[in-house]
CSV table of C-alpha atoms in Angstrom, one decimal:
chain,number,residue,atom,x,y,z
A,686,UNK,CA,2.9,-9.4,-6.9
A,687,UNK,CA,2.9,-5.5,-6.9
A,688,UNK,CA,2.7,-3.1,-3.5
A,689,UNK,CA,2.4,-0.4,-2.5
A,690,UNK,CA,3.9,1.7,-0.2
A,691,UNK,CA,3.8,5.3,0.8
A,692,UNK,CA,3.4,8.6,3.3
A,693,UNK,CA,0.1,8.0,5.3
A,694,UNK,CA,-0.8,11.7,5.2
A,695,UNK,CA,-1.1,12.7,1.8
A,696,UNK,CA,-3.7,15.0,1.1
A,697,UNK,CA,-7.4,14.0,-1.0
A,698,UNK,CA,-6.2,16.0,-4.1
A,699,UNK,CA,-2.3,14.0,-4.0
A,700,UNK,CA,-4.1,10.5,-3.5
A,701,UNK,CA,-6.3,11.2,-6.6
A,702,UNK,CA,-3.8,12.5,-8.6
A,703,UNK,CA,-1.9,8.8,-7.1
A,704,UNK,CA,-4.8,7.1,-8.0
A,705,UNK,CA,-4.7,8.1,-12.0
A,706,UNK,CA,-0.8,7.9,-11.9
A,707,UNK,CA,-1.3,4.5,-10.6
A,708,UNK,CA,-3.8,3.1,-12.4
A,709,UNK,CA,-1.9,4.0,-16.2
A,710,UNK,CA,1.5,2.2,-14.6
A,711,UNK,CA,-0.6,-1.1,-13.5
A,712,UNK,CA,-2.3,-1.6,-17.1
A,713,UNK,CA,0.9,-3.2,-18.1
A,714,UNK,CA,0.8,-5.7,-14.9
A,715,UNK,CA,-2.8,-6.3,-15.6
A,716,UNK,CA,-2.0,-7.6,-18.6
A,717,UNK,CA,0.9,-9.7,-17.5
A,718,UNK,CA,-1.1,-11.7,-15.3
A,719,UNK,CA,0.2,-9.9,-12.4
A,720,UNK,CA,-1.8,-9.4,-9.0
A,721,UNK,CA,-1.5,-6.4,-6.4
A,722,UNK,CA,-1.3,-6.4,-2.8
A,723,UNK,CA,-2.1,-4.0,-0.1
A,724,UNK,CA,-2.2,-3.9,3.3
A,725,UNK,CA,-6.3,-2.3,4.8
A,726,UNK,CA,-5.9,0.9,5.7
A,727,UNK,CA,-7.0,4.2,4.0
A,728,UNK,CA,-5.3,7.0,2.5
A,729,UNK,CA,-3.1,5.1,-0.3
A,730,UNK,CA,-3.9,1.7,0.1
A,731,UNK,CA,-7.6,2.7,-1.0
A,732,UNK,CA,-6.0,4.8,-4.1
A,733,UNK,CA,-4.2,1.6,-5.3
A,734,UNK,CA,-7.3,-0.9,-4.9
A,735,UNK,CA,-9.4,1.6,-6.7
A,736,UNK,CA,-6.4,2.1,-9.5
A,737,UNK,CA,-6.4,-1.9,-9.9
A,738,UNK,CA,-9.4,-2.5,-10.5
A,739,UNK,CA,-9.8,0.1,-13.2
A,740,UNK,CA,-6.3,-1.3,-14.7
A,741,UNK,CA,-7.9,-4.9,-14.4
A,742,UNK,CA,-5.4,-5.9,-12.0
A,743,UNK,CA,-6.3,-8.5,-9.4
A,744,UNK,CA,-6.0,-7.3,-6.0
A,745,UNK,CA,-5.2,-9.0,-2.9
A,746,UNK,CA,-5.8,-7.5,0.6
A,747,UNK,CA,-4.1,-8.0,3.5
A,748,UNK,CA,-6.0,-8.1,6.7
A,749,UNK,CA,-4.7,-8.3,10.4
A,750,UNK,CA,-5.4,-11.5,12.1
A,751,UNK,CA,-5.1,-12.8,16.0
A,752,UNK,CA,-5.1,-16.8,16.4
A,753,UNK,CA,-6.8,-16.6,13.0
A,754,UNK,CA,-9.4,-14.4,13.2
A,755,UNK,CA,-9.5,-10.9,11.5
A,756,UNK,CA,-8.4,-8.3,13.8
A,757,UNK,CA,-10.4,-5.3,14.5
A,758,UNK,CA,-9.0,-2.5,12.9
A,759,UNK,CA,-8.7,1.6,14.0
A,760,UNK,CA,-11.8,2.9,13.3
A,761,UNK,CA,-10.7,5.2,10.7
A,762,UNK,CA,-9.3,2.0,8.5
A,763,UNK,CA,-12.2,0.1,8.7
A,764,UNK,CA,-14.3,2.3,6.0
A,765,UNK,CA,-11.1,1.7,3.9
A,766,UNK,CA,-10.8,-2.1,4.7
A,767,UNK,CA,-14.2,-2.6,3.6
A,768,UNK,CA,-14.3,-1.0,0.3
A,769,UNK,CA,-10.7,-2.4,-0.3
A,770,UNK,CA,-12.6,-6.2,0.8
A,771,UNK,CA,-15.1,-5.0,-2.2
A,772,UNK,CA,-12.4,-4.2,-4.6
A,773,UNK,CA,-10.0,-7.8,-4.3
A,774,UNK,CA,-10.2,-11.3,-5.9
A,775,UNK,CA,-8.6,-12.5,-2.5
A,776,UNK,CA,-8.1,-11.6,1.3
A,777,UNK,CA,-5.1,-13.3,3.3
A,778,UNK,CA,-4.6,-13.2,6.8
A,779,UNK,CA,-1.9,-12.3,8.8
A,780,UNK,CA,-1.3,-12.4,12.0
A,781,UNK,CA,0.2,-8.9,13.8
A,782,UNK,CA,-1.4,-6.8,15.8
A,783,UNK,CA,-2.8,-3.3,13.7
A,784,UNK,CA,-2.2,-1.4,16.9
A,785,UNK,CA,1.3,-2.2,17.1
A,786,UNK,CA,3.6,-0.2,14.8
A,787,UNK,CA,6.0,-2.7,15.0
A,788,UNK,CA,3.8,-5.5,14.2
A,789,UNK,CA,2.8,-3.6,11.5
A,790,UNK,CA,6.1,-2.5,9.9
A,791,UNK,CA,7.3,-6.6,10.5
A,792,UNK,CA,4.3,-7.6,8.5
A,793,UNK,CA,4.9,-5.1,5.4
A,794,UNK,CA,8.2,-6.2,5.4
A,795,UNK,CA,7.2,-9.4,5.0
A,796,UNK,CA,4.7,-8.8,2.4
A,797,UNK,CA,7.5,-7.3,0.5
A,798,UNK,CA,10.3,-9.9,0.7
A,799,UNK,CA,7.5,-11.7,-1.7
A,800,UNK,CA,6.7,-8.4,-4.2
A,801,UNK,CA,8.5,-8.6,-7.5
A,802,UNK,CA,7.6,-4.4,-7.6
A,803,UNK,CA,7.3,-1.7,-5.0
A,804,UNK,CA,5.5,1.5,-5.7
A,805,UNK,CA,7.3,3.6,-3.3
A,806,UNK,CA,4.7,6.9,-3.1
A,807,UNK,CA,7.8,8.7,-1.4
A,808,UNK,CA,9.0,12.1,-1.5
A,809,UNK,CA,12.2,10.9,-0.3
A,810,UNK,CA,12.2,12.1,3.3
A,811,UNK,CA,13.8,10.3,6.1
A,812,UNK,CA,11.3,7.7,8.5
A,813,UNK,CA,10.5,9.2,11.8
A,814,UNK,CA,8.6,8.0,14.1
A,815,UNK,CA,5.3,7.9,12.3
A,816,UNK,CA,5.9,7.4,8.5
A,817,UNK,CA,8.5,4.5,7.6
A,818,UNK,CA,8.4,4.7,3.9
A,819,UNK,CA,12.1,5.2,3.6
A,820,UNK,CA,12.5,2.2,5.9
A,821,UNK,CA,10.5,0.0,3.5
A,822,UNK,CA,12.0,1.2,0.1
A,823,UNK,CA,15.3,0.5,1.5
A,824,UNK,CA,14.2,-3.3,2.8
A,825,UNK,CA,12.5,-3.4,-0.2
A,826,UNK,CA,15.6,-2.6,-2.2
A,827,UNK,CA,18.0,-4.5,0.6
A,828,UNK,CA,15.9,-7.8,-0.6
A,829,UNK,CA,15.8,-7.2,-4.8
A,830,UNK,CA,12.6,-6.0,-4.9
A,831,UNK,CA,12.7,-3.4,-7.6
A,832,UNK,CA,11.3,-0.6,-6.3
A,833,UNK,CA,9.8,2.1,-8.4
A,834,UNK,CA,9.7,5.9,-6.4
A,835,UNK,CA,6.7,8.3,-7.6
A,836,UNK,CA,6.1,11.8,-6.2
A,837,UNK,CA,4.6,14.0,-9.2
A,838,UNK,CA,4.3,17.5,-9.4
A,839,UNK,CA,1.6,18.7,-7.3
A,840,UNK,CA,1.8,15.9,-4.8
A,841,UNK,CA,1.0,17.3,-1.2
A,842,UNK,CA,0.9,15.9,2.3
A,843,UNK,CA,-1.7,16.7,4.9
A,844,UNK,CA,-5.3,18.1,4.0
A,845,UNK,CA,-6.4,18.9,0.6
């Protein structure tokens, strides 16, 4: 498997320019037989479904469960969840709560102990209390997953 992982407020012109930059480094998976797996949410989750699918890589989407049932997501993900549903060969569920940011940084970390590559989308600042991509590229890293760190020229957080 192949993640993702990344700042949740990079701006419309960075996640296209992520999507592109994403979607030439997957061919090579796609190809391999490889799958990619992303948790529903928008921003860069959304950019690496839609760069997948043009590479030909299976996706696999990870939706929030409670006692088995899909959870209901913030209202803003849910747009995102159900274009990134239209986009994957398969949907697992896994129980955390979506409103918990906890729950939700356990269940990326455990999506990554099984990941054989990390995209880190990372501009190498430190987690605070709303962004832990430095947190994941170092479990990531902490557990062998190779992780591979992109922020191109011209990549911008906040609005486009």
């Amino acid at each position: 498997m192949i993640a993702v992982v990344g700042h949740p407020d990079l701006s419309a012109s960075t996640l296209a320019l992520m999507e592109e930059e994403l979607r030439s480094r997957l061919g090579d998976f796609a190809r391999a037989g490889r799958a990619g797996l992303v948790r529903a949410g928008k921003g860069l989750p959304v950019a690496f479904g839609r760069a997948a699918r043009k590479a030909g890589l299976a996706l696999v989407t990870v939706l929030p469960s409670r006692n088995g049932v899909p959870a209901q997501l913030a209202e803003l993900d849910r747009k995102a969840a159900g274009e990134l549903l239209l986009l994957s060969q398969q949907v697992r569920l896994v129980e955390f709560d979506p409103g918990d940011r906890g729950a939700c940084v356990s269940a990326d970390e455990s999506l990554l102990r099984n990941c054989a590559r990390v995209f880190a989308v990372w501009d190498g600042s430190p987690s605070n209390g709303r962004d832990v991509t430095a947190h994941l590229v170092a479990y990531a890293r902490s557990h062998g997953v190779d992780v591979e760190v992109i922020w191109p020229r011209g990549a911008k957080h906040g609005i486009a």
